[in-house]
Short mmCIF file of C-alpha atoms in Angstrom, two decimals:
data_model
loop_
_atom_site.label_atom_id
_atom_site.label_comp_id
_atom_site.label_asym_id
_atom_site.label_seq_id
_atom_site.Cartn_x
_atom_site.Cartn_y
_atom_site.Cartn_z
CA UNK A 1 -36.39 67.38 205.05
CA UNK A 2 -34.28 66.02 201.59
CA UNK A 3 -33.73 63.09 203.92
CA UNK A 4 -37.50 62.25 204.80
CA UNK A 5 -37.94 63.04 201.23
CA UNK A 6 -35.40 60.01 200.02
CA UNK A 7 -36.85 57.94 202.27
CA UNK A 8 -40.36 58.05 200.97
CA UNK A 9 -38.96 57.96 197.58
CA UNK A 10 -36.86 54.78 198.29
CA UNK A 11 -39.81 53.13 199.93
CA UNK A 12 -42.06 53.99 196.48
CA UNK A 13 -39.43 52.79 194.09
CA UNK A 14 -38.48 49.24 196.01
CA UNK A 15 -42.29 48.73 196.56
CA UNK A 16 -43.36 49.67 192.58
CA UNK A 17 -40.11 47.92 191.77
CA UNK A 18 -40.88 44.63 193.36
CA UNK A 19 -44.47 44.56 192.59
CA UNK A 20 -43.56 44.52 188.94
CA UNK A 21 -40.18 41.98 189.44
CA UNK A 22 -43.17 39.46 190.95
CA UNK A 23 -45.45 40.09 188.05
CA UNK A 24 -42.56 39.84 185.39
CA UNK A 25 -41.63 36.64 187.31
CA UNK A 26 -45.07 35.23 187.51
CA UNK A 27 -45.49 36.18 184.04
CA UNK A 28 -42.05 34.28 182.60
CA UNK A 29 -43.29 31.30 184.43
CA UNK A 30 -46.70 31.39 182.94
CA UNK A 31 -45.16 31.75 179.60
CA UNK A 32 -42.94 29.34 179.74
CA UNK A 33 -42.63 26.82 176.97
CA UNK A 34 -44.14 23.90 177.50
CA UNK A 35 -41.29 20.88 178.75
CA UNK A 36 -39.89 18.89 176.29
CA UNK A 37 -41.65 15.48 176.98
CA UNK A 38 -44.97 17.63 176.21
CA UNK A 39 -43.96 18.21 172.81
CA UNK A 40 -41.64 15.36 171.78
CA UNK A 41 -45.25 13.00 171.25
CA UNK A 42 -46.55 14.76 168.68
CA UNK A 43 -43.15 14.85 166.80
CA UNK A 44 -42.95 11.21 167.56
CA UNK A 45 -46.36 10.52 165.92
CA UNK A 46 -45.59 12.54 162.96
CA UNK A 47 -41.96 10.68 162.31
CA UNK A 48 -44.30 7.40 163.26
CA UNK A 49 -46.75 8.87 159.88
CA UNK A 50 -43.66 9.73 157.88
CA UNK A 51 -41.59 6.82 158.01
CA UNK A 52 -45.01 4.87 157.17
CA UNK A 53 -46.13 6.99 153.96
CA UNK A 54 -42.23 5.98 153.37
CA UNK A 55 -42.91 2.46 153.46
CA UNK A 56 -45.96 2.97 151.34
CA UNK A 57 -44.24 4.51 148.49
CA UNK A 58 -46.27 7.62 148.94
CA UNK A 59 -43.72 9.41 147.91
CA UNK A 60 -41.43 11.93 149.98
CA UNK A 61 -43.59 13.74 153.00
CA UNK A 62 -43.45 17.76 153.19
CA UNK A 63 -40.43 18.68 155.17
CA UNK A 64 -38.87 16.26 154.65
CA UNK A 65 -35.37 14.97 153.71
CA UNK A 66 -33.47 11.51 152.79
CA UNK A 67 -29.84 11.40 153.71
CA UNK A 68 -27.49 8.88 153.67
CA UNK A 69 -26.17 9.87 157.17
CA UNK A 70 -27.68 11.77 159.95
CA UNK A 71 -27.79 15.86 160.18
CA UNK A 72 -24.73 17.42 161.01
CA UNK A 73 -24.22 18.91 164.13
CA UNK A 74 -23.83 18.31 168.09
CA UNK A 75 -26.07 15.58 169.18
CA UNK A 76 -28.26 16.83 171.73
CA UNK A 77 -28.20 13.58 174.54
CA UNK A 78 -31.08 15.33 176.46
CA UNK A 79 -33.49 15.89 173.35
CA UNK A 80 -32.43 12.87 171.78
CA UNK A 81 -33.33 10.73 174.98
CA UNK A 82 -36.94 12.40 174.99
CA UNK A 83 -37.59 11.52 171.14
CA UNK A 84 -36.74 8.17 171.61
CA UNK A 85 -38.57 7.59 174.89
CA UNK A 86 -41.59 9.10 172.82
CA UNK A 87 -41.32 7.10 169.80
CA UNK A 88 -41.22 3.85 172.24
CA UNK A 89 -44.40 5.38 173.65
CA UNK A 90 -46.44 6.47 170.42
CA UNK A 91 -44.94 2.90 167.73
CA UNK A 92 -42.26 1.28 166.76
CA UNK A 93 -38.88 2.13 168.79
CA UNK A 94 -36.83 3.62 166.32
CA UNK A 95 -32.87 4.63 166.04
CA UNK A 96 -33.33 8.18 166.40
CA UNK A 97 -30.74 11.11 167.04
CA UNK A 98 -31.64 15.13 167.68
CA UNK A 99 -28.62 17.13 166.61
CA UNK A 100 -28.06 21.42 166.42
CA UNK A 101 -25.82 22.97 164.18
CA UNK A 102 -25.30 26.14 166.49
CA UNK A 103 -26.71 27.91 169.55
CA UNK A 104 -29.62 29.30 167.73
CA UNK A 105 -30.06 27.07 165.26
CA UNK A 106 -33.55 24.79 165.29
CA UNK A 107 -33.22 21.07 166.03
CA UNK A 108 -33.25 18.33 163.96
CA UNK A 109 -34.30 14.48 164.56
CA UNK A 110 -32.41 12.29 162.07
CA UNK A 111 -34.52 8.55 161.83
CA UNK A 112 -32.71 5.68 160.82
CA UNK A 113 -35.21 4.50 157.78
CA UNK A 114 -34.03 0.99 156.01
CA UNK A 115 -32.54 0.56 153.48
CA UNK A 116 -33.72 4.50 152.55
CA UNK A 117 -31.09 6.02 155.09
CA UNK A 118 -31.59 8.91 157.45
CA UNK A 119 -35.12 10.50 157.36
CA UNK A 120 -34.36 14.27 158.46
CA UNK A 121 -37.24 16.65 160.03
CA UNK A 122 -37.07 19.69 161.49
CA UNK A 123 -37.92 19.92 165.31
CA UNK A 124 -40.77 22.66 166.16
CA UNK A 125 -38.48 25.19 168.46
CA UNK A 126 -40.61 25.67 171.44
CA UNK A 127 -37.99 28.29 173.59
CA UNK A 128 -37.97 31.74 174.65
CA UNK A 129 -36.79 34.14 171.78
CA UNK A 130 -32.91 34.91 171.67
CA UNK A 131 -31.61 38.04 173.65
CA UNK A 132 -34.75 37.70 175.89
CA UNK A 133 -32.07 38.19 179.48
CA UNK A 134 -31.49 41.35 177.09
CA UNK A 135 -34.90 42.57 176.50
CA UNK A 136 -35.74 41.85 180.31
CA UNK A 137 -33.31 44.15 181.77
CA UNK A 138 -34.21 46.62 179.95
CA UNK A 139 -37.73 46.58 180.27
CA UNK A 140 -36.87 46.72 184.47
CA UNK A 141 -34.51 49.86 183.78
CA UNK A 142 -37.29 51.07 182.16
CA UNK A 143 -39.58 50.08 185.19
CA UNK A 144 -37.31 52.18 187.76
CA UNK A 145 -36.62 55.03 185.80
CA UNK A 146 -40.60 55.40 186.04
CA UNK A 147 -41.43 54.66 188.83
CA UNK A 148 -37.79 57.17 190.49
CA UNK A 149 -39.88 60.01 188.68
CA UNK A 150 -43.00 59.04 189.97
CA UNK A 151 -41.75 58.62 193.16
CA UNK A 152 -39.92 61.42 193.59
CA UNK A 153 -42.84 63.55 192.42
CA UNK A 154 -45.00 62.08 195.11
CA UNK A 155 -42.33 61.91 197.66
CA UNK A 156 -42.01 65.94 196.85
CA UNK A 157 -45.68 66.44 197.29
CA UNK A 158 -46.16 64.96 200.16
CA UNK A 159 -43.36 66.86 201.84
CA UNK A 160 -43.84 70.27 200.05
CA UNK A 161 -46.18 70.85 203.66
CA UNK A 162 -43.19 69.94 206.05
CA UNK A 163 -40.65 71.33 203.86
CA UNK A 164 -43.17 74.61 204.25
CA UNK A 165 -42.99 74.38 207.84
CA UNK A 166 -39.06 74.38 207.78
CA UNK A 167 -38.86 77.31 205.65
CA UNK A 168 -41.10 79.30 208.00
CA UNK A 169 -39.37 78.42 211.22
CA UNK A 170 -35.97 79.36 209.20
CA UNK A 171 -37.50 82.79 208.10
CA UNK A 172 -38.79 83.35 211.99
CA UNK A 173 -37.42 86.78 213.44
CA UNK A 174 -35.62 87.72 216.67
CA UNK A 175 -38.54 89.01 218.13
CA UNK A 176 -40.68 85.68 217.17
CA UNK A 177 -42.50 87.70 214.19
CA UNK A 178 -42.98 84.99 210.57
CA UNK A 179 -43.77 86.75 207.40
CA UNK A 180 -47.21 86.32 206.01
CA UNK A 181 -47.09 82.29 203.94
CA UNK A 182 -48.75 83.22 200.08
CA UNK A 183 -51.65 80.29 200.47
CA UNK A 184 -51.58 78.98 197.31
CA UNK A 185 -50.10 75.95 195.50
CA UNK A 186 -51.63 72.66 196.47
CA UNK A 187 -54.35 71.54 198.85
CA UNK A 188 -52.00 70.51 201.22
CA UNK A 189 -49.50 73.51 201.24
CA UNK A 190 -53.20 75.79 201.24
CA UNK A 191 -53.80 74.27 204.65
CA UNK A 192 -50.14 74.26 205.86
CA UNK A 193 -49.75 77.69 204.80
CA UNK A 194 -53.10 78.85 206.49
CA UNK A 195 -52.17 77.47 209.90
CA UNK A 196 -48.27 78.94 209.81
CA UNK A 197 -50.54 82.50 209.39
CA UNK A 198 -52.99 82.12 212.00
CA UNK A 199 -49.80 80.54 214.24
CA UNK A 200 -47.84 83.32 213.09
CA UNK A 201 -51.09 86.49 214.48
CA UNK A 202 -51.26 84.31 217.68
CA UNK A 203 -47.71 84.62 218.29
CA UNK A 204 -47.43 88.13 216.90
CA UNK A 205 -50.36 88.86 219.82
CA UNK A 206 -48.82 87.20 222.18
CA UNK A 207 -45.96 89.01 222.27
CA UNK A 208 -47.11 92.28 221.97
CA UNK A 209 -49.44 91.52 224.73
CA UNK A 210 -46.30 90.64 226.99
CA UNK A 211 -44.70 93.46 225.88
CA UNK A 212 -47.17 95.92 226.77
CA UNK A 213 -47.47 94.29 229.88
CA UNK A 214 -43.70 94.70 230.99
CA UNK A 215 -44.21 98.47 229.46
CA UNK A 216 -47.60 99.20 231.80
CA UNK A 217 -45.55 97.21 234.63
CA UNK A 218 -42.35 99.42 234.92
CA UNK A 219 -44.31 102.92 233.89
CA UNK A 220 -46.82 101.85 236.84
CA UNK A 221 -43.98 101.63 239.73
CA UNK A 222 -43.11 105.19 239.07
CA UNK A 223 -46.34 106.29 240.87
CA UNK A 224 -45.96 104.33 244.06
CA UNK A 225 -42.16 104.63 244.27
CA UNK A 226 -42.43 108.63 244.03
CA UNK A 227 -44.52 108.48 246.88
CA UNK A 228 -42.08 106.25 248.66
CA UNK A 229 -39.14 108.65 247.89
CA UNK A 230 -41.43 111.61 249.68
CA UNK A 231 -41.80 109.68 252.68
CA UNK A 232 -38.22 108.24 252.88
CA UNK A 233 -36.92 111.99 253.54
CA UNK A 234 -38.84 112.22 256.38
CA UNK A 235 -36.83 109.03 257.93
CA UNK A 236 -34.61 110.86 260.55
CA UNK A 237 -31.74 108.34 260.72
CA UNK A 238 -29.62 109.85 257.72
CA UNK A 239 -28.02 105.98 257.74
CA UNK A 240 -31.40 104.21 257.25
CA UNK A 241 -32.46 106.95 254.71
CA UNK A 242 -29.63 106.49 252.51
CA UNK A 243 -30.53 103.21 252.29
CA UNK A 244 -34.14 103.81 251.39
CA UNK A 245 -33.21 106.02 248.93
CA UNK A 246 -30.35 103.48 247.51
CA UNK A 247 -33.28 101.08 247.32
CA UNK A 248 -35.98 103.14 245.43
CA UNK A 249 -33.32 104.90 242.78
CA UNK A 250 -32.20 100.95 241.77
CA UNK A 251 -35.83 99.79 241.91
CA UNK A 252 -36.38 103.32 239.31
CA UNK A 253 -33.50 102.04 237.39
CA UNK A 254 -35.04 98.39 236.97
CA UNK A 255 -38.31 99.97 235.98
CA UNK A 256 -36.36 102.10 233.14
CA UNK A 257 -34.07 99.61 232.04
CA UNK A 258 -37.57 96.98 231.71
CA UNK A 259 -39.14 100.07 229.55
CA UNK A 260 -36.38 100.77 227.14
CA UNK A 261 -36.02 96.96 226.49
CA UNK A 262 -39.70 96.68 225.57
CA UNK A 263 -39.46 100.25 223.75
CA UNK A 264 -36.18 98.54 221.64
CA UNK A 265 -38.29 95.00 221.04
CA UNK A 266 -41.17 96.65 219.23
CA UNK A 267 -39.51 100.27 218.28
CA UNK A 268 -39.45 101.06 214.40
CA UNK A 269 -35.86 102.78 214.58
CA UNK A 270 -35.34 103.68 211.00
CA UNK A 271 -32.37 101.90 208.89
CA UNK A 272 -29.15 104.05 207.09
CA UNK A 273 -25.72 103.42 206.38
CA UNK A 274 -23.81 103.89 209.70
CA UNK A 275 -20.14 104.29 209.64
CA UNK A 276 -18.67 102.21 212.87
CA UNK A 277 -15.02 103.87 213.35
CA UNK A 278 -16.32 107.53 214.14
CA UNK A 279 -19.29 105.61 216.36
CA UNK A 280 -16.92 103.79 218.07
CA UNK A 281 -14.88 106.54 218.51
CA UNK A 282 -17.63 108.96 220.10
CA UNK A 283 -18.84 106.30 222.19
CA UNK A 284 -15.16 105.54 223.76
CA UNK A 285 -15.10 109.51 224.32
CA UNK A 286 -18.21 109.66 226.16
CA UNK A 287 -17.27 106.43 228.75
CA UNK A 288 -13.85 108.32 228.90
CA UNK A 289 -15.87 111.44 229.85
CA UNK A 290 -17.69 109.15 232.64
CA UNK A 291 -13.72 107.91 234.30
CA UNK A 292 -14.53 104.49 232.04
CA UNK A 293 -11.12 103.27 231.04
CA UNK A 294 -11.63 102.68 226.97
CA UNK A 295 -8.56 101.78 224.89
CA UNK A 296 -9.48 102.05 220.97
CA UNK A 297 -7.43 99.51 218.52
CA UNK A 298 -7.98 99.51 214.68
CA UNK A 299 -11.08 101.49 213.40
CA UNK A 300 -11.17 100.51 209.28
CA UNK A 301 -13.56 102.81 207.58
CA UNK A 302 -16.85 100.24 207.58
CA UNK A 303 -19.95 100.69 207.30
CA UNK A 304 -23.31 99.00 208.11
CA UNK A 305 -27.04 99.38 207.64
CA UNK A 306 -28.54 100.32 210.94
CA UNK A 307 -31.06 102.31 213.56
CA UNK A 308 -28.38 105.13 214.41
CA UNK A 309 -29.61 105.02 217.81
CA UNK A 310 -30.26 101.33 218.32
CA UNK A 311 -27.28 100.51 217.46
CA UNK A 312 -25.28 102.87 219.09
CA UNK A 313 -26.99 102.20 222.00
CA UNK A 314 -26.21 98.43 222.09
CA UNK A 315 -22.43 98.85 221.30
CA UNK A 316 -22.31 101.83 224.18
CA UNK A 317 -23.82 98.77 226.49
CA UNK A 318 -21.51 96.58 225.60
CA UNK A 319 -18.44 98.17 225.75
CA UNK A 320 -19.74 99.72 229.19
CA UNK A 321 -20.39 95.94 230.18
CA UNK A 322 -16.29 95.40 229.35
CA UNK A 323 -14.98 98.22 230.67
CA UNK A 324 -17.12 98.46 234.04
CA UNK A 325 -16.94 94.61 234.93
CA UNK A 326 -13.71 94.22 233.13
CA UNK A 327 -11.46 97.19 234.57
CA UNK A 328 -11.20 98.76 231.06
CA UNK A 329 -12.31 97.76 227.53
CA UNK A 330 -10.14 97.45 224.36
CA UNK A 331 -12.23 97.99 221.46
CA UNK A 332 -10.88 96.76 217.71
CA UNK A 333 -12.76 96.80 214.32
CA UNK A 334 -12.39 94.43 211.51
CA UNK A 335 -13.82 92.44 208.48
CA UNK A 336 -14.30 89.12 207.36
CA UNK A 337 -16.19 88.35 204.61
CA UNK A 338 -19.39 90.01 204.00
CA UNK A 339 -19.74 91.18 208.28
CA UNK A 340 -18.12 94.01 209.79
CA UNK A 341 -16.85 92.34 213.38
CA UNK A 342 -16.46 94.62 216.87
CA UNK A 343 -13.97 92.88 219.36
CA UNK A 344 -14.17 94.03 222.87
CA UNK A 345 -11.93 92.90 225.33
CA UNK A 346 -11.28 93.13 229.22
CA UNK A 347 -8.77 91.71 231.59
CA UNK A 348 -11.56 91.37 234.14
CA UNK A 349 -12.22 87.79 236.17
CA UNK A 350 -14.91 86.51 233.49
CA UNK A 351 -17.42 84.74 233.59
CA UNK A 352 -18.12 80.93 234.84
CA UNK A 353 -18.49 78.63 232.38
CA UNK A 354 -21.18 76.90 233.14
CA UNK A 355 -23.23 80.62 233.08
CA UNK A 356 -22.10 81.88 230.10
CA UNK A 357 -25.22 80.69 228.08
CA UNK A 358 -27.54 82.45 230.64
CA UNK A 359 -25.74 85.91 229.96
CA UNK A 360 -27.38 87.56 227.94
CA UNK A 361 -30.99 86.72 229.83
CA UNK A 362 -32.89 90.11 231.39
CA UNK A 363 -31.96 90.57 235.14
CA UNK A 364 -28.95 88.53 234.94
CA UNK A 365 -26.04 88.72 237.47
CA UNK A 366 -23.01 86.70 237.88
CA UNK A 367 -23.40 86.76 241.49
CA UNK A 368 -25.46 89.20 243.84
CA UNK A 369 -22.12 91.03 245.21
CA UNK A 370 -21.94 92.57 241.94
CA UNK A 371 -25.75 94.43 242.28
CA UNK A 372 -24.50 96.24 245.07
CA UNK A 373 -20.56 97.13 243.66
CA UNK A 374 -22.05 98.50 240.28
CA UNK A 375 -24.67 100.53 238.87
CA UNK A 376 -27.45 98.47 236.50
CA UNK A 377 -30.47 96.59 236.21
CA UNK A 378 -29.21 93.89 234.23
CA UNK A 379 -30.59 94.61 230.89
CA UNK A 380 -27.76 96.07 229.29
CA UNK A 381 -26.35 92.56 227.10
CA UNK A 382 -30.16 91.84 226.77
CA UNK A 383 -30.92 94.99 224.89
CA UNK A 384 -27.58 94.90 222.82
CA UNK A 385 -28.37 91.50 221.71
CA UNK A 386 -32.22 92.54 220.70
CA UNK A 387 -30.45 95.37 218.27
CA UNK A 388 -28.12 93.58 216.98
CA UNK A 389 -29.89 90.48 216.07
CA UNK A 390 -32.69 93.07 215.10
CA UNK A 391 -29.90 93.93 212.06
CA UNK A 392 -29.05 90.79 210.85
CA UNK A 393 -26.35 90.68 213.21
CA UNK A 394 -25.07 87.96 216.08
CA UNK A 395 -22.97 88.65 219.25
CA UNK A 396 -20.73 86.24 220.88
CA UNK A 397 -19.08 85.99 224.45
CA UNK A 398 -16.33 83.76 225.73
CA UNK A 399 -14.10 83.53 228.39
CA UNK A 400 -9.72 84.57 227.97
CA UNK A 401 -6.93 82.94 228.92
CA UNK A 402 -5.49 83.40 231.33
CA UNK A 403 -8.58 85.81 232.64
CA UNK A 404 -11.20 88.28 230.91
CA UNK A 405 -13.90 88.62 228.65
CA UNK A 406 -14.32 88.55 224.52
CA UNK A 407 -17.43 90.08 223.11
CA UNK A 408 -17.62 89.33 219.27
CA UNK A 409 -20.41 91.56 217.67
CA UNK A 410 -20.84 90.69 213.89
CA UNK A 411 -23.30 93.18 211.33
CA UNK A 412 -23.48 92.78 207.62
CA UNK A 413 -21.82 95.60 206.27
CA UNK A 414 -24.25 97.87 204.34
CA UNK A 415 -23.46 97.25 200.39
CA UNK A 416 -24.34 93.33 201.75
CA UNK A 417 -27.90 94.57 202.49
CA UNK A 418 -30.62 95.00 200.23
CA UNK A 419 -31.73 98.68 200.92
#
């Protein structure tokens, strides 16, 4: 967003900037002075009128001075050369010379007048003011110090409705929920902000709707396999009935594991400060309890801000994950920074690479031997990741070397969260 921001910024400023570098230039060449064979005729004539009142004996003209040599000063060849062409033009060629005693000093025609001397008159000066390169650049720093405010004022109003947009999709929730936009501010952010809202109830409906479908779904199956259990003891083979009944109780388990995932999506679990080690600890005794193999490493006093049972339910399922699949789990607790962080290893075969990003996806199975080797619908790593994220929190899974699984679970830890 700052970058589509700059650009329309950058695009103002070169476009306000160059319309008023062509007007200054048009401008400067408007005003120009006007060239010098323009105004070396009317000089001419009046040093033509001069030398004549001169010759009249009327006296000494205004402005005028008699010298017996010319004005001091460099001799100017190129004004010197237009004088003369312009008395030649106007009279009587005369022996003229157009001298300047310094850089900003006028100019001044010296006329050879005999037997009086050197007639000396100032030279009208025609040219741009001194410093004027001066004045110019700082009437264009002026210019684009204007028009960067302006610019980035616009630039910022005309984004403050995508830069709304990014702010909402940041602020979006692991179930897909946005927090209610204020609609104020603007026109523009009015109408952003109304259509993130009604976006936002569409969504939130959306979702619930799906959710109470998966809930009516898996509470509906009950019904019809209950009646399929009744008539499954009446098979006679005891083989084939075992293997009805195998069927139905992993079918129940689906059905359960599809009901507490929708119960865990929308549940309102309430928040306290949770201490992990003695969690950790009673969950480790309870898979121990169940012949799970659970090794426990450090256990720091932390604590986090949590749903007691949410969250002990999606640590139970992932440490159940490592030390079913894994032949044992190894459970350590640490911190860094602000986040309490759960590692749970296994020395189990892992996972394949190119399936670790669909691992945490409902139903999900590495490969279809394992539904029939151990107990499980699938859900477990799909629930633990709803809590977790639920609480601010992120879970991570990679592959060990030389063989295994590393879960990462991170949670703020509790004086981090705003109670």
């Amino acid at each position: 967003m700052s970058s589509l921001r700059t650009r329309i910024a950058a695009l103002l400023i070169a476009a306000i900037v160059s319309v008023v570098v062509l007007a200054s230039y048009a401008a400067t060449q408007v005003m120009q002075p006007p060239s010098p064979q323009a105004t070396m005729e009317p000089v001419a004539m009046q040093i033509h009128l001069t030398v004549a009142l001169l010759g009249h004996g009327s006296g000494e003209a205004p402005r005028t001075e008699l010298r017996p040599e010319p004005a001091p000063g460099e001799i100017d060849m190129h004004e010197t050369g237009f004088l003369r062409e312009a008395l030649r033009r106007t009279g009587t060629p005369l022996d003229v010379v157009v001298t300047r005693q310094g850089e900003r000093q006028p100019l001044v025609a010296s006329v050879h007048v005999l037997p009086q001397g050197w007639l000396v008159l100032p030279i009208p000066d025609m040219s741009p003011p001194p410093g004027r390169w001066q004045v110019l650049a700082v009437w264009l720093v002026l210019i684009v110090l204007g028009s960067a405010a302006i610019s980035l004022h616009a630039a910022r109003r005309l984004t403050r409705p995508l830069q709304l947009l990014e702010d909402a999709v940041d602020r979006v929730g692991p179930d897909g929920g946005l927090e209610q936009i204020p609609e104020t501010g603007t026109g523009e952010v009015r109408t952003a902000a109304r259509a993130l809202n009604r976006l936002s109830a569409q969504l939130r409906q959306a979702m619930e709707s799906r959710m109470r479908l998966v809930a009516a779904a898996g509470h509906d199956l009950r019904t019809p396999m209950t009646r399929m259990r009744l008539r499954a003891e009446f098979i006679e083979d005891e083989a084939e009935r075992a293997k009805w009944l195998l069927d139905l109780e992993e079918l129940d388990m689906i059905a359960d594991s599809a009901i507490r995932l929708v119960r865990e999506e929308v549940g309102a679990d309430g928040a306290e400060p949770i201490r992990l080690d003695p969690l950790l600890r009673q969950i480790a005794s309870e898979l121990c309890a169940l012949d799970q193999k659970v090794e426990l490493g450090e256990l720091p006093p932390l604590t986090v801000h949590a749903g007691p049972i949410a969250l002990k339910r999606a640590l139970r399922n992932l440490i159940a994950n490592a030390a079913t699949h894994g032949g044992g789990a190894r459970v350590a607790l640490g911190r860094q920074g602000d986040h309490a962080v759960i590692r749970i290893e296994d020395d189990g075969p892992g996972v394949p690479p190119e399936l670790l990003a669909q691992i945490f996806e409902p139903f999900f199975r590495v490969d279809q031997a394992r539904r029939k080797s151990f107990p499980g619908a699938g859900l477990g790593l799909a629930i633990a990741r709803e809590i977790i994220e639920r609480h601010g929190g992120s879970i991570a899974i990679s592959n060990r070397e030389p063989h295994g699984l590393l879960q990462i679970c991170r949670l703020p830890c509790a004086e981090t969260v705003a109670i």
